[in-house]
């Protein structure tokens, strides 16, 4: 008693004194307490019944139904939420079924007495005394109408009142009342007979829905509309007499025509809705971020686009639109026609795993910027290159030579992308893609390599869209949001804001080879960055675009995987992407993202993209990241001493001191020299080194590009097969000497191939230049 306040102690004592002086009241309290304990015990032993599962309704961002699924017992039993029960519906139902609903404990004693007297007088059950709560019990546990059943219903009604509020019991009633066939509940009847949500019903429709459950077989919607209308008017006139609603409301309801027909359940966004159903199977009403109007518009645009492509043998496409600010999916189209079984329309192109083609290249370039490997004006090489046996080619099977990083990305050149990935390490790119939500890449990461940047992996359209949204979100990754209740805002940094901006700006360029030919609507196109991709065998065409508001992804192809010669992301997917942006963001502002403060300008040499050296004359402005971007000074030119006629070059060891001159030569990489030589492109070449020089050179030896080091070659028996011997060397090298297993095999010029015959066994290949520098590789040849 120490911790009890004095006034509380006094109050308890006064109660004790009161009960001791009033024994009858004390006995009554104890009696009711025992009754309550007995009820609680029975409630634990015989738990209150619970409703069966509901039909699931997937709705759009405004609450409009997109798709409805049957309940587990094949009923259209859609859950009416408390917010969907209008005042008119509540008042009409209580007026008609249970005027004292808010005042009784689950059963009405006066109604029971009245019904009992009537039944005794007539000798049969002529009137009931069921409250709304007791009707809910009967709907949950159907049983024969006997006096014992009535007593059981009363107990069950007390249980429901004990566990639920009055509004929740009313909600249960509205969710379970029958409307004929397999339709149960007001929401099901409202959508399937009247095509609208219950909160949008007129007074006439509300009263109609309160009538049918009493005799669903007698008042059969669609067949007995006149009978239903007569009963509706009867109850409306009663409500008018009792002034339940205003006279004008009643008059409007009486004059409203009744046209009840069985409608099909909502079937919008079928692929998306089925994904939601699989993700959240136990939820009744799921509100999503889909915009129904945008969804229908996207479906129509996609369907018309595929119709135009059908003459090429292309039968399918898929589209996903993401709201960049919120992360919600606002449109999801999995195929051209969900109901087209002939063309596998129920296959979901948004979630299908496909080869991405070139769509992953921007991430390699962005990472290279962040690692200080390149800046937009950095010069890269687009020439044939062997990466340990991997020799990629460009889409058009041609090469450009030197190209800036921004042009390489805009033109989607393969060799620069692979070279950058090699410089970065493929692991860095793969780990970044895994962090960006690419699930198949995560599964296959142990076996992926350089080819991942060219589409040598599997991705989903939804993953590409989410990943590309980082360019509009300052380099941060936000997972796709499927339902409105997802309020997460946590993002993961994937690339820096600066590289997201720089890469995004490059992707906005309109002067590029993947701009679709003959596209007529570009004049209204909002400013956007986009990237296309075409998979090997021309099986998949991709186009992913983004601006301030949206990221949109498009896939075009055949679900069968059949390739089409005319299929490219540029010509088949990008027009659809542009049409979608025109539809959802027509004539929007051309404003782009603000330039990050950490991104600064600097002058660089136009020949290399590096800070200019003393020989650099052509300078251009470039973006760079201080303390990140390379500060290496440009050395694209070098000075070499030659004789007066320019036929011999000298090093510091053999410089005669007189009769020489200093000449400037381009300092070209061996790969570029080889490509120039093979293609007959003239360039200023350093003359051969002084043959009398005794210096032994050890650096910058030949680079063997074929055969590949540590590779096993398999040849067919009985066939004479040869392999190319090819190496790149410095500009001052005239001859290369090829040794096979320490025996001279052939002499070639740099960049000009030689050949050797292959037989089973192990080989050591040594290539030496005329300055004594050499490189060595080893490989094996076997039969299958």
XYZ file of C-alpha atoms in Angstrom:
784
model
C 0.000 0.000 0.000
C 3.051 2.254 0.258
C 3.023 3.261 -3.413
C -0.756 3.823 -3.642
C -1.765 7.481 -3.359
C -3.708 8.334 -0.152
C -6.835 9.396 -2.055
C -6.875 5.996 -3.877
C -6.557 4.114 -0.597
C -9.485 6.105 0.794
C -11.516 5.333 -2.368
C -10.877 1.564 -2.032
C -11.890 1.628 1.630
C -15.113 3.465 0.794
C -16.021 0.791 -1.810
C -15.412 -1.934 0.781
C -17.652 -0.182 3.327
C -20.377 0.276 0.656
C -20.452 -3.443 -0.260
C -20.447 -4.501 3.427
C -23.544 -2.373 4.039
C -25.309 -3.515 0.767
C -24.992 -7.350 0.557
C -27.459 -7.667 -2.406
C -25.368 -5.387 -4.587
C -22.272 -7.303 -3.535
C -23.928 -10.594 -4.512
C -24.956 -9.148 -7.892
C -21.444 -7.971 -8.650
C -19.978 -11.360 -7.755
C -22.639 -13.121 -9.836
C -21.901 -11.039 -12.915
C -18.173 -11.431 -12.350
C -18.590 -15.217 -12.323
C -20.691 -15.006 -15.499
C -17.978 -12.959 -17.161
C -15.269 -15.458 -16.150
C -17.408 -18.319 -17.478
C -17.875 -16.426 -20.756
C -14.142 -15.746 -21.056
C -13.398 -19.422 -20.394
C -15.895 -20.550 -23.026
C -14.473 -17.970 -25.395
C -11.031 -19.528 -24.972
C -12.371 -23.073 -25.378
C -14.634 -22.224 -28.324
C -12.894 -19.338 -30.158
C -14.986 -16.890 -32.133
C -15.337 -17.834 -35.802
C -13.214 -15.994 -38.337
C -14.052 -15.169 -41.933
C -12.669 -17.236 -44.809
C -10.021 -15.736 -47.042
C -10.916 -12.807 -49.245
C -10.457 -12.245 -52.934
C -7.385 -10.150 -53.599
C -7.845 -6.797 -55.327
C -4.838 -5.015 -56.796
C -5.546 -1.318 -57.290
C -3.726 1.618 -58.850
C -2.321 4.657 -57.052
C -5.752 6.316 -56.850
C -7.542 3.186 -55.625
C -9.054 2.138 -58.963
C -9.172 -1.671 -59.188
C -6.649 -3.142 -61.604
C -7.155 -6.850 -61.114
C -9.232 -9.161 -58.907
C -8.443 -12.747 -57.950
C -10.877 -15.397 -56.709
C -10.623 -16.387 -53.050
C -9.168 -19.772 -52.121
C -12.696 -21.253 -52.136
C -13.432 -19.765 -55.601
C -15.646 -16.930 -54.375
C -15.746 -13.303 -55.400
C -15.429 -12.167 -51.794
C -13.742 -8.779 -51.956
C -12.939 -7.084 -48.680
C -14.689 -3.788 -48.042
C -12.431 -1.559 -45.975
C -13.902 0.670 -43.273
C -12.990 3.722 -45.339
C -15.150 2.385 -48.195
C -18.328 2.192 -46.102
C -20.183 5.427 -46.830
C -22.568 7.065 -44.383
C -25.457 6.371 -46.759
C -24.632 2.663 -46.846
C -24.272 2.481 -43.089
C -27.546 4.344 -42.383
C -29.519 2.366 -44.984
C -28.299 -0.985 -43.718
C -28.946 -0.235 -40.042
C -32.375 1.213 -40.847
C -33.375 -1.895 -42.758
C -31.711 -4.649 -40.738
C -31.063 -3.573 -37.147
C -32.169 -0.159 -35.890
C -30.676 -0.802 -32.433
C -27.349 -2.116 -33.739
C -25.265 0.410 -31.813
C -27.165 -0.188 -28.548
C -27.444 -3.982 -28.004
C -24.682 -6.413 -26.898
C -25.002 -8.598 -30.009
C -28.600 -9.721 -29.593
C -31.733 -7.690 -28.898
C -33.673 -9.086 -25.853
C -36.863 -7.185 -26.778
C -36.834 -8.539 -30.325
C -36.270 -12.049 -28.983
C -39.275 -11.764 -26.622
C -41.465 -10.372 -29.407
C -40.429 -13.072 -31.846
C -40.933 -15.792 -29.193
C -44.522 -14.643 -28.452
C -45.381 -14.522 -32.180
C -43.942 -17.964 -32.791
C -45.846 -19.448 -29.810
C -49.128 -17.948 -30.972
C -48.742 -19.236 -34.537
C -47.122 -22.537 -33.529
C -44.272 -22.052 -35.985
C -41.369 -19.722 -36.651
C -42.908 -16.731 -38.337
C -40.451 -13.997 -37.342
C -36.845 -13.914 -36.237
C -34.916 -11.660 -33.948
C -31.577 -11.684 -35.649
C -29.409 -8.647 -35.245
C -26.683 -7.744 -37.732
C -24.197 -9.391 -35.361
C -26.221 -12.618 -35.289
C -26.477 -12.554 -39.082
C -22.697 -12.314 -39.235
C -22.530 -15.422 -37.010
C -24.873 -17.249 -39.364
C -22.772 -16.210 -42.378
C -19.618 -17.420 -40.668
C -21.191 -20.666 -39.343
C -24.269 -21.674 -41.362
C -26.590 -24.025 -39.431
C -30.230 -25.115 -39.387
C -32.692 -22.641 -37.848
C -33.588 -24.176 -34.498
C -33.938 -22.802 -30.998
C -30.610 -24.399 -30.061
C -29.011 -22.743 -33.075
C -30.465 -19.428 -31.959
C -28.917 -19.822 -28.488
C -25.567 -20.695 -30.078
C -25.843 -17.645 -32.320
C -26.461 -15.452 -29.291
C -23.294 -16.749 -27.605
C -21.309 -16.312 -30.805
C -22.743 -12.791 -31.186
C -21.489 -11.941 -27.675
C -18.085 -13.264 -28.688
C -18.008 -11.062 -31.795
C -19.033 -8.012 -29.787
C -16.306 -8.869 -27.289
C -13.588 -9.100 -29.963
C -14.675 -6.500 -32.545
C -15.941 -2.935 -32.562
C -19.404 -2.201 -33.923
C -17.967 -0.804 -37.156
C -15.793 -3.888 -37.601
C -18.861 -6.136 -37.166
C -20.710 -4.029 -39.733
C -17.684 -4.436 -42.010
C -17.817 -8.231 -41.544
C -21.496 -8.253 -42.505
C -20.870 -6.191 -45.634
C -18.021 -8.510 -46.614
C -20.005 -11.736 -46.266
C -23.594 -11.083 -47.408
C -24.569 -13.175 -50.476
C -25.490 -11.656 -53.840
C -26.147 -14.807 -55.832
C -23.800 -17.295 -57.422
C -20.262 -17.002 -56.079
C -20.545 -13.273 -55.342
C -20.286 -12.311 -51.691
C -19.932 -8.923 -50.070
C -20.919 -5.398 -50.976
C -17.627 -4.596 -52.713
C -17.890 -7.636 -54.980
C -21.487 -6.758 -55.883
C -20.611 -3.095 -56.342
C -17.769 -3.856 -58.776
C -19.342 -6.798 -60.607
C -22.862 -5.376 -60.968
C -22.278 -1.627 -60.956
C -18.656 -1.242 -62.025
C -17.558 1.039 -59.185
C -16.156 0.985 -55.664
C -18.726 0.988 -52.811
C -17.774 4.473 -51.554
C -18.798 5.878 -54.960
C -22.321 4.377 -55.013
C -25.382 6.585 -55.286
C -28.222 6.335 -52.751
C -30.293 4.311 -55.226
C -27.448 1.818 -55.674
C -26.819 1.649 -51.919
C -30.454 0.746 -51.176
C -30.431 -1.791 -54.021
C -27.446 -3.564 -52.476
C -29.128 -3.725 -49.044
C -32.162 -5.496 -50.582
C -30.626 -8.336 -52.588
C -28.949 -10.297 -49.704
C -32.319 -11.096 -48.064
C -33.370 -13.183 -51.069
C -30.415 -13.428 -53.503
C -32.132 -16.156 -55.537
C -35.359 -14.148 -55.778
C -33.744 -10.764 -56.421
C -31.338 -12.008 -59.099
C -29.405 -9.068 -60.633
C -29.601 -8.913 -64.386
C -32.639 -11.217 -64.580
C -35.041 -9.737 -62.023
C -34.200 -6.048 -62.328
C -37.858 -4.951 -62.321
C -38.542 -6.918 -59.152
C -35.442 -5.396 -57.527
C -36.492 -1.915 -58.625
C -39.968 -2.329 -57.089
C -38.445 -3.451 -53.784
C -35.912 -0.629 -53.919
C -38.654 1.990 -54.409
C -40.638 0.459 -51.553
C -37.764 0.926 -49.139
C -36.904 4.360 -50.467
C -40.467 5.508 -49.753
C -40.231 4.110 -46.221
C -37.007 6.041 -45.731
C -38.757 9.114 -47.072
C -41.569 8.685 -44.564
C -39.109 8.282 -41.708
C -36.987 11.170 -43.024
C -33.841 9.059 -43.072
C -32.515 11.151 -45.988
C -33.575 14.479 -47.433
C -36.595 14.548 -49.742
C -34.480 15.613 -52.729
C -32.044 12.721 -52.197
C -34.913 10.254 -52.092
C -36.579 11.739 -55.199
C -33.324 11.539 -57.149
C -32.885 7.938 -56.050
C -36.447 7.032 -57.104
C -35.950 8.450 -60.584
C -32.567 6.811 -61.123
C -32.826 3.943 -63.624
C -31.768 0.480 -62.495
C -29.510 -1.360 -64.897
C -27.837 -4.301 -63.205
C -25.703 -6.545 -65.409
C -22.978 -9.015 -64.484
C -19.688 -7.409 -65.450
C -16.295 -8.998 -65.866
C -13.905 -8.522 -62.944
C -11.168 -5.912 -63.516
C -8.340 -7.232 -65.671
C -5.863 -4.359 -66.063
C -2.061 -4.719 -65.938
C -2.263 -8.527 -65.825
C 1.460 -9.304 -65.681
C 2.035 -6.739 -62.950
C -1.006 -7.861 -60.962
C 0.065 -11.479 -61.069
C 3.509 -10.472 -59.796
C 1.827 -8.653 -56.908
C -0.426 -11.656 -56.225
C 2.644 -13.904 -56.030
C 4.565 -11.456 -53.817
C 1.697 -10.746 -51.390
C -0.665 -13.773 -51.557
C -2.285 -13.133 -48.166
C -3.223 -9.478 -48.626
C -6.795 -8.556 -49.566
C -6.564 -5.010 -50.893
C -3.223 -3.913 -52.298
C -2.699 -0.374 -53.463
C 0.163 0.052 -55.920
C 1.942 2.922 -57.655
C 0.498 2.085 -61.099
C -1.236 4.969 -62.915
C -4.125 3.294 -64.719
C -4.300 5.916 -67.476
C -0.548 5.674 -68.102
C -0.798 1.875 -68.032
C -3.572 1.811 -70.639
C -1.751 4.355 -72.788
C 1.482 2.323 -72.601
C -0.356 -0.870 -73.548
C -1.934 0.798 -76.566
C 1.355 2.352 -77.759
C 3.192 -0.960 -77.339
C 0.443 -2.945 -79.098
C 0.458 -0.580 -82.093
C 4.258 -0.644 -82.239
C 4.387 -4.457 -82.269
C 1.721 -4.504 -84.966
C 4.066 -2.430 -87.146
C 7.013 -4.712 -86.374
C 5.133 -7.924 -87.172
C 6.121 -7.677 -90.849
C 9.759 -8.175 -89.738
C 8.893 -11.296 -87.749
C 8.980 -9.495 -84.390
C 6.007 -10.452 -82.243
C 6.617 -9.161 -78.717
C 7.722 -6.214 -76.606
C 7.730 -5.210 -72.950
C 7.757 -1.851 -71.151
C 8.444 -0.686 -67.616
C 8.079 2.933 -66.450
C 9.501 4.034 -63.097
C 8.830 7.285 -61.288
C 12.317 8.531 -60.405
C 11.321 10.542 -57.351
C 9.305 7.869 -55.556
C 10.688 4.674 -57.082
C 7.176 3.374 -57.833
C 6.325 1.414 -60.962
C 3.706 3.471 -62.788
C 3.369 1.263 -65.867
C 4.196 -2.395 -66.411
C 3.464 -4.102 -69.733
C 4.803 -7.651 -69.964
C 3.753 -8.479 -73.533
C 1.812 -7.176 -76.521
C -1.324 -9.133 -75.583
C -1.671 -11.127 -72.364
C -4.477 -13.231 -73.845
C -2.618 -14.196 -77.031
C -1.693 -17.805 -76.292
C -0.384 -18.392 -79.812
C 2.430 -15.884 -79.241
C 2.914 -16.802 -75.553
C 1.349 -13.543 -74.373
C 1.334 -14.667 -70.735
C 5.140 -14.765 -70.675
C 6.333 -11.713 -68.750
C 8.932 -9.813 -70.772
C 9.666 -7.486 -67.840
C 10.915 -10.301 -65.601
C 12.385 -12.597 -68.292
C 16.178 -13.028 -68.244
C 17.782 -11.881 -71.505
C 21.158 -10.795 -72.841
C 21.447 -6.996 -72.387
C 23.627 -6.231 -75.414
C 25.414 -2.896 -74.907
C 23.104 -1.508 -72.231
C 25.625 -2.061 -69.417
C 28.380 0.036 -71.033
C 27.445 3.336 -69.291
C 28.197 1.752 -65.915
C 31.713 0.783 -67.020
C 32.374 4.353 -68.229
C 30.931 5.888 -65.051
C 33.108 3.645 -62.885
C 36.159 4.505 -64.999
C 35.494 8.215 -64.350
C 35.207 7.547 -60.619
C 38.461 5.573 -60.587
C 40.328 8.346 -62.417
C 40.962 6.146 -65.460
C 39.279 8.497 -67.956
C 37.553 11.830 -68.413
C 35.100 12.626 -71.231
C 37.864 13.863 -73.580
C 40.269 11.000 -72.829
C 41.485 9.306 -76.011
C 40.790 5.580 -76.262
C 41.653 3.053 -78.949
C 39.050 1.346 -81.070
C 41.328 -1.172 -82.795
C 41.486 -4.988 -82.859
C 42.762 -6.152 -79.479
C 43.294 -9.555 -77.946
C 42.416 -9.847 -74.258
C 43.937 -13.191 -73.336
C 42.106 -15.008 -76.079
C 39.012 -12.767 -76.070
C 38.931 -10.657 -79.259
C 35.692 -8.648 -79.441
C 34.522 -6.783 -82.521
C 32.203 -3.820 -83.019
C 28.578 -4.253 -84.019
C 29.321 -3.149 -87.610
C 32.557 -5.214 -87.708
C 34.664 -2.093 -88.372
C 37.036 -0.044 -86.221
C 37.491 3.700 -85.722
C 41.016 4.042 -84.355
C 41.580 6.800 -81.756
C 38.302 8.040 -80.263
C 37.349 10.141 -77.246
C 35.667 8.462 -74.327
C 32.447 10.440 -74.883
C 32.332 9.475 -78.569
C 33.085 5.846 -77.738
C 30.076 5.735 -75.406
C 27.778 7.728 -77.690
C 28.679 5.446 -80.616
C 28.526 2.342 -78.406
C 31.921 1.070 -79.542
C 32.853 -2.309 -78.109
C 36.652 -2.229 -77.912
C 36.937 0.936 -75.763
C 34.307 -0.445 -73.373
C 36.161 -3.737 -72.999
C 39.521 -1.943 -72.630
C 38.133 0.225 -69.829
C 36.588 -2.787 -68.114
C 39.945 -4.550 -68.357
C 41.691 -1.489 -66.890
C 39.156 -1.311 -64.067
C 39.045 -5.095 -63.507
C 35.857 -6.930 -64.495
C 35.272 -7.737 -60.801
C 34.657 -4.069 -60.011
C 32.015 -3.780 -62.739
C 30.378 -7.079 -61.778
C 30.259 -6.172 -58.072
C 28.733 -2.784 -58.918
C 26.067 -4.445 -61.065
C 25.311 -6.913 -58.261
C 24.903 -3.960 -55.859
C 22.497 -2.455 -58.402
C 20.130 -5.401 -58.111
C 21.094 -7.632 -61.054
C 20.137 -11.031 -59.621
C 21.262 -13.281 -62.471
C 24.642 -11.533 -62.580
C 24.947 -12.217 -58.857
C 24.169 -15.908 -59.437
C 26.646 -16.192 -62.319
C 29.287 -13.800 -60.969
C 31.883 -16.537 -60.418
C 32.001 -17.317 -64.151
C 31.611 -13.852 -65.669
C 34.452 -11.829 -67.155
C 35.201 -9.053 -69.638
C 32.317 -9.993 -71.929
C 29.783 -8.851 -69.316
C 30.134 -5.256 -70.569
C 29.038 -6.376 -74.054
C 26.055 -8.387 -72.831
C 27.686 -11.675 -71.897
C 25.324 -12.131 -68.965
C 21.620 -12.297 -68.137
C 19.486 -9.351 -66.970
C 15.843 -8.432 -66.552
C 14.142 -5.327 -67.914
C 13.080 -4.320 -64.408
C 16.728 -4.480 -63.272
C 17.936 -2.308 -66.156
C 15.284 0.329 -65.457
C 16.156 0.449 -61.754
C 19.882 0.622 -62.508
C 19.491 3.433 -65.075
C 17.488 5.477 -62.593
C 20.770 6.089 -60.699
C 21.693 8.596 -63.431
C 18.667 10.684 -62.431
C 19.220 10.122 -58.701
C 22.756 11.500 -58.416
C 24.331 8.064 -58.597
C 22.246 6.452 -55.848
C 20.314 3.201 -56.242
C 16.725 2.947 -54.986
C 15.024 -0.459 -55.420
C 11.758 -0.573 -57.341
C 8.678 -0.028 -55.204
C 5.712 -2.280 -55.918
C 3.071 -1.236 -53.354
C 2.046 2.071 -51.808
C 2.704 0.898 -48.267
C 6.412 0.728 -49.114
C 7.677 4.033 -47.723
C 11.376 3.146 -47.653
C 13.715 5.896 -48.788
C 17.067 4.176 -48.178
C 19.388 4.448 -51.177
C 22.780 2.915 -51.973
C 25.597 4.910 -53.606
C 26.566 3.125 -56.831
C 28.532 5.826 -58.661
C 29.427 9.386 -57.760
C 27.163 12.315 -58.549
C 29.852 13.648 -60.875
C 30.162 10.480 -62.963
C 26.365 10.120 -63.060
C 26.143 13.654 -64.446
C 29.006 13.266 -66.954
C 27.775 9.908 -68.249
C 24.185 11.135 -68.381
C 25.154 14.191 -70.447
C 26.894 11.957 -73.001
C 23.763 9.800 -73.268
C 21.646 12.854 -74.204
C 23.530 13.369 -77.479
C 21.294 13.311 -80.566
C 24.149 13.023 -83.085
C 24.824 9.327 -82.688
C 24.387 6.175 -84.765
C 21.676 4.677 -82.548
C 19.241 7.546 -83.130
C 16.363 5.758 -84.900
C 16.134 6.388 -88.626
C 13.016 8.159 -89.917
C 11.762 8.984 -86.412
C 9.343 11.880 -86.905
C 8.332 12.814 -83.374
C 11.692 13.995 -82.058
C 10.632 17.652 -82.260
C 8.406 17.172 -79.194
C 10.716 14.773 -77.416
C 11.627 15.839 -73.867
C 15.327 15.970 -73.120
C 16.451 12.530 -72.078
C 19.470 10.295 -71.891
C 19.173 6.853 -73.414
C 21.193 3.814 -74.375
C 20.374 1.011 -76.759
C 21.481 -2.592 -76.883
C 21.221 -5.517 -79.285
C 22.020 -9.026 -78.117
C 24.085 -11.586 -79.990
C 22.120 -13.117 -82.849
C 19.774 -10.108 -82.873
C 17.401 -11.819 -80.489
C 16.816 -8.831 -78.193
C 16.508 -5.116 -78.841
C 16.757 -2.767 -75.845
C 16.361 0.937 -75.246
C 16.537 2.423 -71.747
C 15.934 6.146 -71.213
C 15.720 8.592 -68.322
C 15.024 12.236 -67.545
C 14.069 14.182 -64.428
C 10.716 12.467 -63.966
C 10.865 8.960 -65.380
C 13.081 6.053 -66.303
C 11.574 3.944 -69.075
C 12.808 0.582 -70.307
C 11.814 -1.129 -73.556
C 12.551 -4.657 -74.748
C 11.622 -5.879 -78.258
C 12.000 -9.403 -79.655
C 10.387 -12.838 -79.673
C 9.703 -14.923 -76.594
C 10.851 -17.950 -78.580
C 14.343 -16.438 -78.751
C 14.312 -16.404 -82.542
C 16.640 -13.763 -83.980
C 15.613 -11.287 -86.673
C 18.160 -9.799 -89.125
C 16.565 -6.332 -88.935
C 16.322 -6.303 -85.131
C 18.405 -3.625 -83.412
C 17.749 -1.672 -80.270
C 18.172 1.589 -82.186
C 15.632 0.946 -84.944
C 13.117 -1.338 -83.224
C 13.135 -0.400 -79.528
C 14.062 3.306 -79.409
C 11.055 4.539 -81.456
C 8.825 2.873 -78.873
C 10.843 4.498 -76.075
C 10.437 7.929 -77.680
C 6.690 7.398 -78.202
C 6.316 6.528 -74.529
C 8.235 9.614 -73.371
C 6.116 11.742 -75.686
C 2.995 10.233 -74.149
C 3.889 10.462 -70.447
C 6.047 13.597 -70.458
C 4.969 15.520 -73.539
C 6.545 18.978 -74.023
C 8.185 18.886 -70.601
C 11.045 21.213 -69.766
C 14.404 20.543 -71.411
C 16.190 21.448 -68.221
C 18.841 18.897 -67.215
C 20.287 17.986 -63.844
C 22.450 20.606 -62.087
C 26.193 20.299 -62.545
C 27.840 18.891 -59.378
C 30.128 21.264 -57.516
C 32.980 18.740 -57.351
C 33.136 18.504 -61.157
C 35.559 21.109 -62.478
C 36.898 22.226 -65.876
C 40.446 22.024 -67.210
C 42.302 22.446 -70.512
C 43.555 19.215 -72.056
C 45.353 18.204 -75.213
C 42.873 17.406 -77.980
C 45.081 14.490 -79.124
C 45.108 12.591 -75.822
C 42.651 14.191 -73.394
C 45.499 14.600 -70.887
C 46.843 17.841 -69.376
C 48.891 19.439 -72.199
C 52.649 18.994 -72.448
C 55.190 21.336 -74.064
C 54.527 19.944 -77.560
C 50.699 20.159 -77.396
C 49.252 22.891 -79.599
C 45.533 21.977 -79.831
C 43.751 22.346 -76.497
C 40.107 21.810 -75.529
C 38.041 22.089 -72.352
C 37.248 18.933 -70.382
C 35.487 17.915 -67.157
C 37.581 16.365 -64.418
C 37.518 15.383 -60.749
C 40.327 17.048 -58.776
C 42.532 14.535 -56.911
C 40.748 11.688 -58.772
C 41.299 12.213 -62.495
C 44.777 11.459 -63.851
C 47.259 14.339 -63.849
C 49.670 12.564 -66.186
C 51.060 15.062 -68.715
C 50.390 14.393 -72.381
C 53.251 12.771 -74.321
C 51.486 12.104 -77.600
C 54.559 13.511 -79.369
C 58.194 12.639 -78.784
C 61.438 14.049 -80.184
C 63.972 11.690 -81.771
C 67.418 12.448 -83.222
C 67.880 11.357 -86.833
C 70.492 11.843 -89.478
C 70.097 14.767 -91.867
C 68.218 12.623 -94.404
C 65.853 11.186 -91.788
C 66.666 7.550 -92.579
C 68.363 6.543 -89.290
C 67.456 7.311 -85.686
C 69.859 7.555 -82.769
C 69.624 6.936 -79.059
C 71.734 8.744 -76.460
C 74.337 5.977 -76.615
C 74.963 6.074 -80.359
C 74.342 9.810 -80.962
C 77.222 10.962 -83.243
C 76.872 14.531 -81.990
C 77.070 16.082 -85.467
C 75.113 15.665 -88.648
C 71.867 15.080 -86.755
C 68.597 16.868 -86.281
C 65.778 16.692 -83.720
C 62.484 15.507 -85.257
C 59.054 15.256 -83.624
C 57.152 11.985 -84.114
C 53.741 10.774 -82.847
C 54.166 8.461 -79.854
C 51.705 5.806 -80.970
C 50.690 2.716 -79.053
C 51.705 -0.627 -80.597
C 48.060 -1.648 -81.130
C 47.400 1.527 -83.124
C 50.564 1.111 -85.151
C 49.533 -2.436 -86.020
C 46.052 -1.292 -87.059
C 47.434 1.566 -89.164
C 49.854 -0.816 -90.867
C 47.218 -3.459 -91.631
C 44.829 -0.880 -93.045
C 47.397 1.035 -95.089
C 46.948 4.210 -93.054
C 50.023 6.396 -93.378
C 51.600 7.926 -90.299
C 54.887 9.559 -89.458
C 57.152 6.678 -88.493
C 60.459 6.769 -86.609
C 63.223 5.564 -88.947
C 65.134 2.353 -88.114
C 67.596 2.576 -85.245
C 71.325 2.987 -85.940
C 72.467 -0.546 -86.930
C 75.901 0.154 -85.460
C 74.482 0.805 -81.975
C 75.587 -1.757 -79.355
C 72.931 -0.849 -76.811
C 70.638 -3.646 -75.647
C 67.031 -2.509 -75.300
C 64.883 -4.188 -72.624
C 61.712 -2.122 -72.387
C 58.687 -1.871 -74.713
C 59.139 -5.252 -76.355
C 56.683 -6.708 -78.894
C 53.148 -7.459 -77.707
C 51.946 -10.835 -79.020
C 48.230 -10.689 -79.857
C 48.032 -14.097 -81.580
C 48.264 -16.884 -80.456
C 46.846 -16.361 -76.965
C 48.968 -17.137 -73.944
C 48.123 -20.209 -71.804
C 45.382 -21.315 -74.186
C 44.422 -24.770 -75.401
C 43.575 -25.024 -79.099
C 41.591 -28.008 -80.376
C 42.077 -29.128 -83.992
C 40.358 -31.764 -86.094
C 42.294 -34.901 -87.002
C 43.375 -35.210 -90.608
C 43.037 -31.500 -91.350
C 45.991 -29.187 -91.891
C 45.372 -26.107 -89.795
C 47.436 -22.990 -89.296
C 47.394 -20.234 -86.704
C 48.225 -16.564 -87.136
C 51.377 -15.101 -85.627
C 50.744 -11.418 -84.949
C 52.413 -8.847 -82.700
C 52.462 -5.114 -82.167
C 55.699 -3.191 -81.794
C 57.103 0.310 -81.370
C 57.229 2.669 -84.356
C 61.025 2.344 -84.642
C 60.868 -1.437 -85.189
C 61.251 -2.732 -88.743
C 61.294 -6.530 -88.347
C 59.923 -9.166 -85.991
C 61.474 -12.627 -85.646
C 59.217 -15.534 -84.638
C 60.726 -18.542 -82.830
C 58.660 -21.716 -82.349
C 60.110 -23.957 -79.627
C 63.385 -21.994 -79.930
C 63.685 -22.411 -83.721
C 63.207 -19.484 -86.124
C 59.912 -19.976 -87.958
C 59.215 -16.753 -89.850
C 60.175 -13.062 -90.082
C 57.409 -10.444 -90.376
C 56.810 -6.705 -90.272
C 55.042 -5.238 -87.203
C 51.267 -5.605 -87.610
C 51.672 -8.010 -90.546
C 50.743 -11.605 -89.666
C 52.829 -14.716 -90.186
C 51.580 -18.296 -90.006
C 52.552 -21.599 -88.453
C 51.149 -25.088 -88.942
C 49.500 -26.708 -85.918
C 50.119 -30.240 -84.698
C 49.203 -31.703 -81.294
C 51.673 -30.784 -78.559
C 52.998 -27.943 -76.421
C 54.385 -24.787 -77.984
C 56.652 -21.971 -76.868
C 56.405 -18.872 -79.078
C 59.003 -16.122 -78.812
C 58.778 -12.863 -80.767
C 61.900 -10.667 -80.964
C 62.276 -7.277 -82.603
C 65.329 -5.882 -84.330
C 66.432 -4.172 -81.096
C 66.720 -7.461 -79.257
C 63.576 -7.051 -77.184
C 61.336 -10.117 -76.973
C 58.098 -11.528 -75.577
C 57.191 -15.166 -74.948
C 53.920 -17.077 -74.699
C 52.969 -20.748 -74.373
C 49.964 -22.751 -75.556
C 48.810 -26.322 -76.233
C 47.228 -28.021 -79.234
C 45.085 -31.153 -78.829
C 42.615 -33.302 -80.707
C 38.983 -33.383 -79.522
